[in-house]
PDB file of C-alpha atoms in Angstrom:
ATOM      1  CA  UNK A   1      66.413 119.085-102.594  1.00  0.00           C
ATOM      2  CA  UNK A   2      70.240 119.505-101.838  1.00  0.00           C
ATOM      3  CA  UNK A   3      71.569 121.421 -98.673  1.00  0.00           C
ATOM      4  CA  UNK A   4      71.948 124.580 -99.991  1.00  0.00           C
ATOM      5  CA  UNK A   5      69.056 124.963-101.517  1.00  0.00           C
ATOM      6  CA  UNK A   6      66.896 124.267 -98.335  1.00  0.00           C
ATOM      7  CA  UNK A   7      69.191 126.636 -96.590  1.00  0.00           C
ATOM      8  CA  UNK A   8      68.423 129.329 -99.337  1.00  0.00           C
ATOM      9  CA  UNK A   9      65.024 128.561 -99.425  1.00  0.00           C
ATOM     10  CA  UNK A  10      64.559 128.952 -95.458  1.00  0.00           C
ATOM     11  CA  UNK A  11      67.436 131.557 -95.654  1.00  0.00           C
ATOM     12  CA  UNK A  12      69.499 129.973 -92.376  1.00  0.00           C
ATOM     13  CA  UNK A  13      72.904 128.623 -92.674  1.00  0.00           C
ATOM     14  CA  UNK A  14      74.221 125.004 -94.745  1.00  0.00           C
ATOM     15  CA  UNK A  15      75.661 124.117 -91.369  1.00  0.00           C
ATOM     16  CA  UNK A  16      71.893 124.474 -89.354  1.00  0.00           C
ATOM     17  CA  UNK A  17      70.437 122.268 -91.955  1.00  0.00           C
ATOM     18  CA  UNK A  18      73.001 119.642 -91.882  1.00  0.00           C
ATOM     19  CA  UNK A  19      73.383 119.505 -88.519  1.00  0.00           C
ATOM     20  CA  UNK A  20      69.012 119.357 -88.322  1.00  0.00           C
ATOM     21  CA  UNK A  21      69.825 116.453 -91.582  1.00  0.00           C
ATOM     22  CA  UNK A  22      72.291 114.726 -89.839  1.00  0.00           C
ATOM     23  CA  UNK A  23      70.183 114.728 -86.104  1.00  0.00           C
ATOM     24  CA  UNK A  24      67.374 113.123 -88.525  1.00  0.00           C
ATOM     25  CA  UNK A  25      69.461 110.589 -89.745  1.00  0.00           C
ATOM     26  CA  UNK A  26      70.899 109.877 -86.144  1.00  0.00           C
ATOM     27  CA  UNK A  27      67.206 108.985 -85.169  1.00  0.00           C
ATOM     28  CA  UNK A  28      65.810 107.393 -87.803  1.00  0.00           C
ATOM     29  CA  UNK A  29      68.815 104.562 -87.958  1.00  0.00           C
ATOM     30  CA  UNK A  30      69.559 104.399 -84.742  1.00  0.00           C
ATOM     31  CA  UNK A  31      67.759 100.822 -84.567  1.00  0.00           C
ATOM     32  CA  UNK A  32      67.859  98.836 -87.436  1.00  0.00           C
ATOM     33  CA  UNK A  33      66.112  95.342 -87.151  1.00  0.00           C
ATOM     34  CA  UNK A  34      67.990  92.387 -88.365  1.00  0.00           C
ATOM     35  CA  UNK A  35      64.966  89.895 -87.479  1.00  0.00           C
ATOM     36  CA  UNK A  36      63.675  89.072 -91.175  1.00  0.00           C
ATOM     37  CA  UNK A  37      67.312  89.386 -92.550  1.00  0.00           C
ATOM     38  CA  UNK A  38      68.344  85.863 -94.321  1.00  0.00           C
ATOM     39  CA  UNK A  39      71.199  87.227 -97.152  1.00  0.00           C
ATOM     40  CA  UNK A  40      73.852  89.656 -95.912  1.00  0.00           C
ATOM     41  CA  UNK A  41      76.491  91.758 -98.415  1.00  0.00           C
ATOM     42  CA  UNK A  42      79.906  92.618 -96.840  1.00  0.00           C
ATOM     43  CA  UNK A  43      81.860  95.045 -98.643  1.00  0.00           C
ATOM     44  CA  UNK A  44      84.600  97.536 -97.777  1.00  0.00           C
ATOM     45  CA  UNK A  45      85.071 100.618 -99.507  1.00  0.00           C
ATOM     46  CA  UNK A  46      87.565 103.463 -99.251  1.00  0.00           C
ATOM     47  CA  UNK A  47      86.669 107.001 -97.704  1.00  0.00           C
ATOM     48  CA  UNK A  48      90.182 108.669 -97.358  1.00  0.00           C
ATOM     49  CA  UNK A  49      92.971 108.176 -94.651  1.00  0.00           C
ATOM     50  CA  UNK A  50      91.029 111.269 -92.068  1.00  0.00           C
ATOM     51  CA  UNK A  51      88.704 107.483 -90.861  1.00  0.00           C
ATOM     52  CA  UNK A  52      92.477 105.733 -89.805  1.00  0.00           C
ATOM     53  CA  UNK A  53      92.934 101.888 -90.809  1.00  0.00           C
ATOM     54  CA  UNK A  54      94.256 103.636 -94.250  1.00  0.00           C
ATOM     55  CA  UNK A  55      90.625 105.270 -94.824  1.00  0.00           C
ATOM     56  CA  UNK A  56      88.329 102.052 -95.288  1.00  0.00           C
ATOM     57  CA  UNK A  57      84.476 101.579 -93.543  1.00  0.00           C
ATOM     58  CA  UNK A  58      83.145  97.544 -94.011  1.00  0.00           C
ATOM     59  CA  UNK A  59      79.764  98.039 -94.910  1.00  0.00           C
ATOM     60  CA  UNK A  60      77.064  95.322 -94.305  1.00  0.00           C
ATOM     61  CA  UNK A  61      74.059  95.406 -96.281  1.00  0.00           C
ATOM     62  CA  UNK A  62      70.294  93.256 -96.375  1.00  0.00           C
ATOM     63  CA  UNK A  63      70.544  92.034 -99.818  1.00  0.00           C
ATOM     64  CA  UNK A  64      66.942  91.747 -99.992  1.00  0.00           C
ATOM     65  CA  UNK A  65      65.765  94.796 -99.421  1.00  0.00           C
ATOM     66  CA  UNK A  66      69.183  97.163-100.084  1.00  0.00           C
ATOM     67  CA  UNK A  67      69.360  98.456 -96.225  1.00  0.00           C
ATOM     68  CA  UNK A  68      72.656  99.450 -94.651  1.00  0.00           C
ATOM     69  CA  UNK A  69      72.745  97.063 -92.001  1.00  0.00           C
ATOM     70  CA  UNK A  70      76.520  98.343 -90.322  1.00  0.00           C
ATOM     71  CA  UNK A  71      79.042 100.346 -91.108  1.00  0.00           C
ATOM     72  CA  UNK A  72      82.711  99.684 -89.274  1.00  0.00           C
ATOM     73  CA  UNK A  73      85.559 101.361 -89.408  1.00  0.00           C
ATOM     74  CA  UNK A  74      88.459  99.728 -91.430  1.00  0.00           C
ATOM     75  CA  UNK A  75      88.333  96.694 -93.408  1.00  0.00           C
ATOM     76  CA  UNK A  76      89.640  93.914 -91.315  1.00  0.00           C
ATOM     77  CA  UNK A  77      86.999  91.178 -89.884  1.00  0.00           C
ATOM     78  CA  UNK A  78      87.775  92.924 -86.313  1.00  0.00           C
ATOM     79  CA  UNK A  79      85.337  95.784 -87.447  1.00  0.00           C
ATOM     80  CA  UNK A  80      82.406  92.841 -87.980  1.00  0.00           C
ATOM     81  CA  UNK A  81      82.511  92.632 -84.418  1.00  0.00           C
ATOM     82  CA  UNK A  82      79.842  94.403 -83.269  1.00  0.00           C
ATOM     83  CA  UNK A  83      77.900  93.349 -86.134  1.00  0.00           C
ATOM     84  CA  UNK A  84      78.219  89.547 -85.098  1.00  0.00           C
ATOM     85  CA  UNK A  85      76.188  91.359 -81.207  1.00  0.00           C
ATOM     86  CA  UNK A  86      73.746  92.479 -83.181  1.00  0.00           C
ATOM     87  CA  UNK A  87      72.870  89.416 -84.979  1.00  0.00           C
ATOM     88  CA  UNK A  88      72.664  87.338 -81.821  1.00  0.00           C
ATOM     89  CA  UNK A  89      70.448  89.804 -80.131  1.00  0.00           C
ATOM     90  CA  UNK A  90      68.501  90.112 -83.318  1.00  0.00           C
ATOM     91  CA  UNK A  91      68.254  85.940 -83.632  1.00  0.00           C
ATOM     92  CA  UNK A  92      68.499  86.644 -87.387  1.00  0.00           C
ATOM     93  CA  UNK A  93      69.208  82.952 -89.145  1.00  0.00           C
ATOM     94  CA  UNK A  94      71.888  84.674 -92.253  1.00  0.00           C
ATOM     95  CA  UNK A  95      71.823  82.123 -94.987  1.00  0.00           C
ATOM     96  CA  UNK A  96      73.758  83.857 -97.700  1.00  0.00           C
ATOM     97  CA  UNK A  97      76.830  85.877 -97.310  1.00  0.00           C
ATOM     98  CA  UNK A  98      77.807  88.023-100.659  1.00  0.00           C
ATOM     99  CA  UNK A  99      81.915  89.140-100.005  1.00  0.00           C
ATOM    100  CA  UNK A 100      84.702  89.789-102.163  1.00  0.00           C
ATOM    101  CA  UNK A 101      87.615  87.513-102.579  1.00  0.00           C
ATOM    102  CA  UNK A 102      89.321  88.821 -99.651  1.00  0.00           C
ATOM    103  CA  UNK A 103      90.482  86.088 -97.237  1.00  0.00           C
ATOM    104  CA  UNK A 104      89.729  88.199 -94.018  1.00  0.00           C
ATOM    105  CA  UNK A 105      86.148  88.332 -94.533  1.00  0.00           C
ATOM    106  CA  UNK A 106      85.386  85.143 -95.191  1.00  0.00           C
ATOM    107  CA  UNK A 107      87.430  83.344 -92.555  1.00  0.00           C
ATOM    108  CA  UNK A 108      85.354  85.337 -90.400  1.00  0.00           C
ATOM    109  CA  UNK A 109      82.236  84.141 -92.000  1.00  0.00           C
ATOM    110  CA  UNK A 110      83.088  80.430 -91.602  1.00  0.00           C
ATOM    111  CA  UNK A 111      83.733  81.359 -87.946  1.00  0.00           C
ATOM    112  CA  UNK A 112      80.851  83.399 -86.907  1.00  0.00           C
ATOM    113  CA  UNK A 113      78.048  82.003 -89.518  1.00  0.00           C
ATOM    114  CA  UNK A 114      79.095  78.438 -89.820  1.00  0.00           C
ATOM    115  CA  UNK A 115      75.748  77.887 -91.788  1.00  0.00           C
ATOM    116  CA  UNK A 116      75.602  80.524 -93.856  1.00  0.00           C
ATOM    117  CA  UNK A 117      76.492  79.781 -97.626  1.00  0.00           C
ATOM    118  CA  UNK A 118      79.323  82.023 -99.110  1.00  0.00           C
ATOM    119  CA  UNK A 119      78.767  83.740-102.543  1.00  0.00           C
ATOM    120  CA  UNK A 120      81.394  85.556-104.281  1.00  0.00           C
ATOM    121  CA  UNK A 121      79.989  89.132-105.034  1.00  0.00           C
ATOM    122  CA  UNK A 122      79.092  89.569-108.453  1.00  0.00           C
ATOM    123  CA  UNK A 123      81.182  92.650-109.402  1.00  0.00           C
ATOM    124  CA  UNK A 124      84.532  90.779-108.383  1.00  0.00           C
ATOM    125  CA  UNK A 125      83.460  87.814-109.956  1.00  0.00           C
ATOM    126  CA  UNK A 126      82.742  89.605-113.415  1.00  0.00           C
ATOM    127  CA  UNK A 127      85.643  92.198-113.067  1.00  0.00           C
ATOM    128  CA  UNK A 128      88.299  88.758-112.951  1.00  0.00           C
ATOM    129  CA  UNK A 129      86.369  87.367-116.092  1.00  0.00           C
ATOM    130  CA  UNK A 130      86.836  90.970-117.493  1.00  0.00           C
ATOM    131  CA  UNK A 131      90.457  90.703-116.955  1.00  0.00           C
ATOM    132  CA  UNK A 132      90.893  87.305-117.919  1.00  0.00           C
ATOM    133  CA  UNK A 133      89.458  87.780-121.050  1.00  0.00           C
ATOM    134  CA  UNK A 134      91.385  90.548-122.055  1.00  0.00           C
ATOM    135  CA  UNK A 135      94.434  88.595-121.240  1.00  0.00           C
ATOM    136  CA  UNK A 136      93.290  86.173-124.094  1.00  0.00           C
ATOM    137  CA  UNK A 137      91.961  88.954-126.322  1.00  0.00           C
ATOM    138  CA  UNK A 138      95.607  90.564-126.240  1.00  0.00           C
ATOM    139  CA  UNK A 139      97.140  87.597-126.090  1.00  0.00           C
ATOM    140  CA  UNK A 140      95.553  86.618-129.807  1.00  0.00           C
ATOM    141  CA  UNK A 141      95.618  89.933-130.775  1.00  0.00           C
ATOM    142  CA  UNK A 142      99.798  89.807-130.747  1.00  0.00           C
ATOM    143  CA  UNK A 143      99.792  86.767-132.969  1.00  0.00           C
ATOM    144  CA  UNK A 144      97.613  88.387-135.154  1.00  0.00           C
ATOM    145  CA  UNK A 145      99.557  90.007-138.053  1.00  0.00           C
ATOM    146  CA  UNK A 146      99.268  93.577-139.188  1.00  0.00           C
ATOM    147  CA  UNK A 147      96.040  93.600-141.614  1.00  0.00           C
ATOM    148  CA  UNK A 148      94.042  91.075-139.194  1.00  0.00           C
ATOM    149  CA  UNK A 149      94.692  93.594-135.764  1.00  0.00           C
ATOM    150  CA  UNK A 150      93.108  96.096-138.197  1.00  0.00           C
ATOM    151  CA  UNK A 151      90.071  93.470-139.021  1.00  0.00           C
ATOM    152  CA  UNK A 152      89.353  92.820-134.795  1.00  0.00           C
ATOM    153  CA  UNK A 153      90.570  96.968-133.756  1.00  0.00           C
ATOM    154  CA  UNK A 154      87.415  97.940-132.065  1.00  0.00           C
ATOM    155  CA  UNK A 155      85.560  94.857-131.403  1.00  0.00           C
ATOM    156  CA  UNK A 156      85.959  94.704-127.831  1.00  0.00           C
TER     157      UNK A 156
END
């Protein structure tokens, strides 16, 4: 049930409920075990410029199970830090670390968790073979003369 409808339903104001959501929330995450966590997921993504560093959280999630593990604020490897506390105090062995192809996150992957085997995350990996392939595809395409374009036009 959304928001406003529990604050219909109960007939008190959106901002009560949230504020009784968000207090939940606040509780219920507040300690997040890392013990059984082996693969790891580091992603950033974009939230607007209001969060500074140009808008970007890094989020860390347990690939296993889909839990947010951290969220930092910007989307340099200086916001893993307190991450990399946590998984000392946790004495979580990470095996697997899913990133994009940025260079930040990684270099701070080989540095912290020297053991840890680096995977390029699937959605990067397939959105380059995407692109690459409709290089080619446009690429043939051009060469193609006028009644063989119409022959391939909408095969993609």
């Amino acid at each position: 049930m959304c928001i406003q409808s529990l604050a219909n339903y109960f007939n008190i104001n959106w901002h009560t409920v949230k504020a009784v959501e968000k207090s939940h929330l606040r509780k219920k995450y507040k300690k997040i075990s890392l013990a059984n966590t082996t693969a790891i997921g580091i992603d950033e993504i974009y939230m607007g410029e209001k969060l500074g560093d140009k808008g970007y959280l890094t989020i860390v999630r347990d690939l296993s199970t889909g839990a947010t593990l951290f969220v930092g604020k910007g989307k340099s490897s200086k916001s893993l830090k307190p991450l990399l506390q946590k998984l000392k105090s946790s004495k979580s062995v990470i095996e697997f670390v899913a990133v994009d192809l940025a260079p930040s996150f990684t270099s701070w992957i080989k540095e912290n968790l020297p053991d840890a085997t680096i995977v390029d995350d699937h959605f990067h990996v397939i959105k380059l073979m995407n692109d690459r392939l409709n290089k080619v595809r446009r690429r043939i395409t051009r060469e193609l003369d006028h009644e063989d374009k119409g022959e391939i036009k909408g095969l993609r």
